[in-house]
CSV table of C-alpha atoms in Angstrom, one decimal:
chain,number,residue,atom,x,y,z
A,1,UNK,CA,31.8,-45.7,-57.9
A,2,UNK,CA,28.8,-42.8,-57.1
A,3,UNK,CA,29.1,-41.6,-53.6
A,4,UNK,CA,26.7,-39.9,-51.3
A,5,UNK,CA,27.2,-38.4,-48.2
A,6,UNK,CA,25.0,-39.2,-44.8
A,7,UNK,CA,24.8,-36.2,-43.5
A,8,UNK,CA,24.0,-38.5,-40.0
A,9,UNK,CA,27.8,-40.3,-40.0
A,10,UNK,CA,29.4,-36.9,-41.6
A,11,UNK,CA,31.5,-39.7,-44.0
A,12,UNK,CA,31.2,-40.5,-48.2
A,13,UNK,CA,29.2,-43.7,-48.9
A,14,UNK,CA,28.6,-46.3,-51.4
A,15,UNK,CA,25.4,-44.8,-53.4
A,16,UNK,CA,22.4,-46.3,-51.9
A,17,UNK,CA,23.9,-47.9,-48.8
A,18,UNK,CA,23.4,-46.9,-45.6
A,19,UNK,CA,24.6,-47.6,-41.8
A,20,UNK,CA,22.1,-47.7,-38.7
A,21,UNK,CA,21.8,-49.5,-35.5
A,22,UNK,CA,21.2,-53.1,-35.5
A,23,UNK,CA,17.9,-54.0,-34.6
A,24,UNK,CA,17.0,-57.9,-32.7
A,25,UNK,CA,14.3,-58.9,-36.1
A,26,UNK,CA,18.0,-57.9,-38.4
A,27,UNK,CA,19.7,-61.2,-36.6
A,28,UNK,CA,17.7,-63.5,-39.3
A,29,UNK,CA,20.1,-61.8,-41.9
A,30,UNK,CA,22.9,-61.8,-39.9
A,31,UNK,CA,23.4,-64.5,-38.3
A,32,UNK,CA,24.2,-66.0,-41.8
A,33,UNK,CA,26.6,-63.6,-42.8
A,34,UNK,CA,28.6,-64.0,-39.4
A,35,UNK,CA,28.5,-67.9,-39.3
A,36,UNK,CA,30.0,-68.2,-42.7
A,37,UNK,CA,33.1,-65.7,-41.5
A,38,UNK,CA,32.9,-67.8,-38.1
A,39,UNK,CA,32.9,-70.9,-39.1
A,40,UNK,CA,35.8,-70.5,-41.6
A,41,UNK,CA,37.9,-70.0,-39.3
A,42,UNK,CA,40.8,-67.2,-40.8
A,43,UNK,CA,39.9,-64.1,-39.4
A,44,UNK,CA,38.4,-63.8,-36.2
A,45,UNK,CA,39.8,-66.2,-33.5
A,46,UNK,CA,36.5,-67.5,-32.3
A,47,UNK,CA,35.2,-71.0,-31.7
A,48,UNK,CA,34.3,-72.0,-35.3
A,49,UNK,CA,31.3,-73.8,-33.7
A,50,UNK,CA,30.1,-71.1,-31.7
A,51,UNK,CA,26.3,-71.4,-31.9
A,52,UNK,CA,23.5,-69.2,-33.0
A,53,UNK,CA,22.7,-67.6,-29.8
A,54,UNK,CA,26.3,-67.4,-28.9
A,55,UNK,CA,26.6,-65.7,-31.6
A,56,UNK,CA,23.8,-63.2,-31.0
A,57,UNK,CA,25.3,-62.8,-27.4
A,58,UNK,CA,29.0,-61.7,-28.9
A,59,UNK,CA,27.5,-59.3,-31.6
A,60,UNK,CA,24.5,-58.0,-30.8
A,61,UNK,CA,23.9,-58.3,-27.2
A,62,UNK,CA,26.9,-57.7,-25.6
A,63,UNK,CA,28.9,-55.0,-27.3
A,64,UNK,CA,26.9,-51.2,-26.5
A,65,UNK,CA,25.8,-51.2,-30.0
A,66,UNK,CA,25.5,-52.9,-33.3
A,67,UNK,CA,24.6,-51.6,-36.4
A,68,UNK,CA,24.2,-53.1,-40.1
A,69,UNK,CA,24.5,-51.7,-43.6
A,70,UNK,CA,21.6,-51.7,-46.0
A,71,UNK,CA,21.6,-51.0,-49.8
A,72,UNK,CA,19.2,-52.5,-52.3
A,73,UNK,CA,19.9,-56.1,-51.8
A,74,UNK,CA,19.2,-55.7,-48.2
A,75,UNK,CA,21.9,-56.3,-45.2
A,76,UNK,CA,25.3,-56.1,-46.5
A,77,UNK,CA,27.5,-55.9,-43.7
A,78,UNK,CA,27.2,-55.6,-40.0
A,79,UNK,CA,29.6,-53.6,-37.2
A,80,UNK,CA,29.6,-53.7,-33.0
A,81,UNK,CA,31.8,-51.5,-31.3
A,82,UNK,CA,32.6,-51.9,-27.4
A,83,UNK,CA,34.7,-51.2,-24.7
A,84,UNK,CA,38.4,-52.8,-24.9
A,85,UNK,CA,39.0,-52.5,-21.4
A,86,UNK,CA,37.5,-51.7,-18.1
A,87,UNK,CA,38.8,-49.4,-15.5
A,88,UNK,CA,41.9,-47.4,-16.5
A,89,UNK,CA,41.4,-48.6,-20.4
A,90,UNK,CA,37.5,-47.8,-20.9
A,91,UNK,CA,38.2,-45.0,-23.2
A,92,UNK,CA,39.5,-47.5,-25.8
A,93,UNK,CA,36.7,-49.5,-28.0
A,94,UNK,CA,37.2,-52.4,-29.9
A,95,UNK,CA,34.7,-53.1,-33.4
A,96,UNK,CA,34.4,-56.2,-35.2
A,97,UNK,CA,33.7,-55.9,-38.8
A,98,UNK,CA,31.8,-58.5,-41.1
A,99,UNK,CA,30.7,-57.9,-45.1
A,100,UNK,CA,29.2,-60.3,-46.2
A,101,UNK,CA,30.1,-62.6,-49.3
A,102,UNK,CA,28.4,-60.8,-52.3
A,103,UNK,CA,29.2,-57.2,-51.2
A,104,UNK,CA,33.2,-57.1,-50.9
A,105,UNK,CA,35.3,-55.3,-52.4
A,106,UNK,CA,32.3,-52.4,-52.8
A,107,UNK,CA,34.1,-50.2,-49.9
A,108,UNK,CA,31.7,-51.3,-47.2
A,109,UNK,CA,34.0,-52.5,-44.7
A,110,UNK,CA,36.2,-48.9,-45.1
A,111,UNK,CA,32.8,-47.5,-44.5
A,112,UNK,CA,32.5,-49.0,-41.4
A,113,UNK,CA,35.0,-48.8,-40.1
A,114,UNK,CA,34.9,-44.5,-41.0
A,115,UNK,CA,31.5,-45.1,-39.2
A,116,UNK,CA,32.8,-46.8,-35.9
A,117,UNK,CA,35.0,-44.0,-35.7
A,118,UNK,CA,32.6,-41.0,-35.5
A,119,UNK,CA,30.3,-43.2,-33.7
A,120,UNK,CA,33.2,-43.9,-30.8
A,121,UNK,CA,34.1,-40.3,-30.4
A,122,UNK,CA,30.3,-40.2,-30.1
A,123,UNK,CA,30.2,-42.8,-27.6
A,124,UNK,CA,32.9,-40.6,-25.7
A,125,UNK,CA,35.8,-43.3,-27.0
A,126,UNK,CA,39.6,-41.7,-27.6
A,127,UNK,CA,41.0,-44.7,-29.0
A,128,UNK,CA,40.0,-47.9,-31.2
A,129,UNK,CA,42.4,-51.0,-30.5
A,130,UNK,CA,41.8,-53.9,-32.9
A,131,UNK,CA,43.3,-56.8,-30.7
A,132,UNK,CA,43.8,-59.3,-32.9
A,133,UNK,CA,44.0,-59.0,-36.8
A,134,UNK,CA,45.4,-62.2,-38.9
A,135,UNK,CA,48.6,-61.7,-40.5
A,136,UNK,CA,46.9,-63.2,-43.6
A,137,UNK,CA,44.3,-61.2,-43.8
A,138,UNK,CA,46.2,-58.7,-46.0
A,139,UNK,CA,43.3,-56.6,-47.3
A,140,UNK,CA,42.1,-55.9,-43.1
A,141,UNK,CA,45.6,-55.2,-43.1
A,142,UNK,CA,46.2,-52.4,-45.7
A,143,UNK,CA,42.7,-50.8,-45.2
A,144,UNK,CA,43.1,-50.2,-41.3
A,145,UNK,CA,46.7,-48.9,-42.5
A,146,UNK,CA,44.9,-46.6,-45.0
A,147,UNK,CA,42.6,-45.5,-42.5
A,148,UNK,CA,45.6,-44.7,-40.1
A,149,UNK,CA,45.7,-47.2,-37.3
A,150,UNK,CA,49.4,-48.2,-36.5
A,151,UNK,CA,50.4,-52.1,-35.8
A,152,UNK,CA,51.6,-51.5,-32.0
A,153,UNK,CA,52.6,-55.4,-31.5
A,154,UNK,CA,52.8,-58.7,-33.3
A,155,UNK,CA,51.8,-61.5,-31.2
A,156,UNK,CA,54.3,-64.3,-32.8
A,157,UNK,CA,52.1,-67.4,-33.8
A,158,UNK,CA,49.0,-66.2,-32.0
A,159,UNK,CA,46.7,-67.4,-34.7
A,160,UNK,CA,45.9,-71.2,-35.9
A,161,UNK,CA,45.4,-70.6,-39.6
A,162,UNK,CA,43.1,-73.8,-40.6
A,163,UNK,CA,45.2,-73.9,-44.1
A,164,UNK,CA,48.6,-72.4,-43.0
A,165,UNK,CA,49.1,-73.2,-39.2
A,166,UNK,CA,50.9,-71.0,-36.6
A,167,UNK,CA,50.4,-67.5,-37.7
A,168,UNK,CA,51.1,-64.0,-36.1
A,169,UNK,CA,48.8,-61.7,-34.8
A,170,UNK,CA,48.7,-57.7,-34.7
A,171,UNK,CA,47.6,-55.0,-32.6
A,172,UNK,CA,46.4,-52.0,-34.0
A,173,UNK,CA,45.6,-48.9,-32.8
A,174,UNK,CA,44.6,-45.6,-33.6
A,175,UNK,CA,44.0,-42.4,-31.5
A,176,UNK,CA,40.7,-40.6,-32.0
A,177,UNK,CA,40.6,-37.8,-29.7
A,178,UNK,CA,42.7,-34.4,-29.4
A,179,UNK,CA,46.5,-34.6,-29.9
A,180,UNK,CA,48.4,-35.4,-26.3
């Protein structure tokens, strides 16, 4: 696969795609792409009937920013990164990741989540925490491990798998700023 770099996120990309902030007329082509993953049900534990502006709310509105990825067949995948915690934990984010259907396995969601990562030192973030990635979803699994963020807890049967029931949870975390 051809690579370019964005000199803007400082990280390799797929040839002809790149990341920028979400904007509200992108939601059209969205929404889509995040009701499928939704509505399935196996990744992200989220009412599978959330609705359309809920939706909006939860990705776009409510995190401090959103952005999408763009090639030549348009909106490929979409980010929002946010603040874990309040208070004593506000300099830990949290991202959610979506690609949608047609564009997986082309690297996007590695360069994302590459992305979220210069983007939440940017945002003055030291840590990402994902809280809650399915223990079936091997491939999130391996490619957060790839990236360096360390499972720091299982939470046992913490998922409702629509096809395989009970299923555990993990917490993963990496440390983005200087060495303690």
């Amino acid at each position: 696969m051809e690579h370019t770099i964005d000199r803007g996120i400082g990280v390799a990309v797929p040839s002809h795609s790149t990341i920028r902030l979400a904007r509200e007329s992108d939601y059209d082509t969205v929404w889509p792409i995040l009701r499928d993953v939704i509505r399935a049900g196996d990744t992200y534990a989220l009412d599978t009937q959330l609705s359309r502006d809920a939706v909006r709310d939860l990705w776009m509105d409510t995190p401090r920013a959103s952005y999408v990825v763009e090639d030549e067949d348009g909106i490929i995948g979409t980010y929002y990164i946010k603040t874990n915690q309040q208070g004593g934990g506000a300099h830990v984010c949290n991202c959610g990741y979506v690609v949608a259907p047609f564009a997986r396995g082309r690297g996007i969601a590695e360069m994302m989540c590459l992305h979220s990562q210069d983007e939440a030192r940017g945002l003055g973030y030291l840590a990402m925490q994902f809280n809650s990635v399915v223990e079936t979803n091997e491939a999130a699994i391996r490619l957060w491990e790839k990236l360096g963020f360390d499972t720091v807890g299982r939470l046992p049967r913490a998922f409702q798998h629509p096809e395989q029931g009970f299923v555990d949870a993990r917490v993963m975390y990496k440390w983005l700023g200087e060495a303690v």
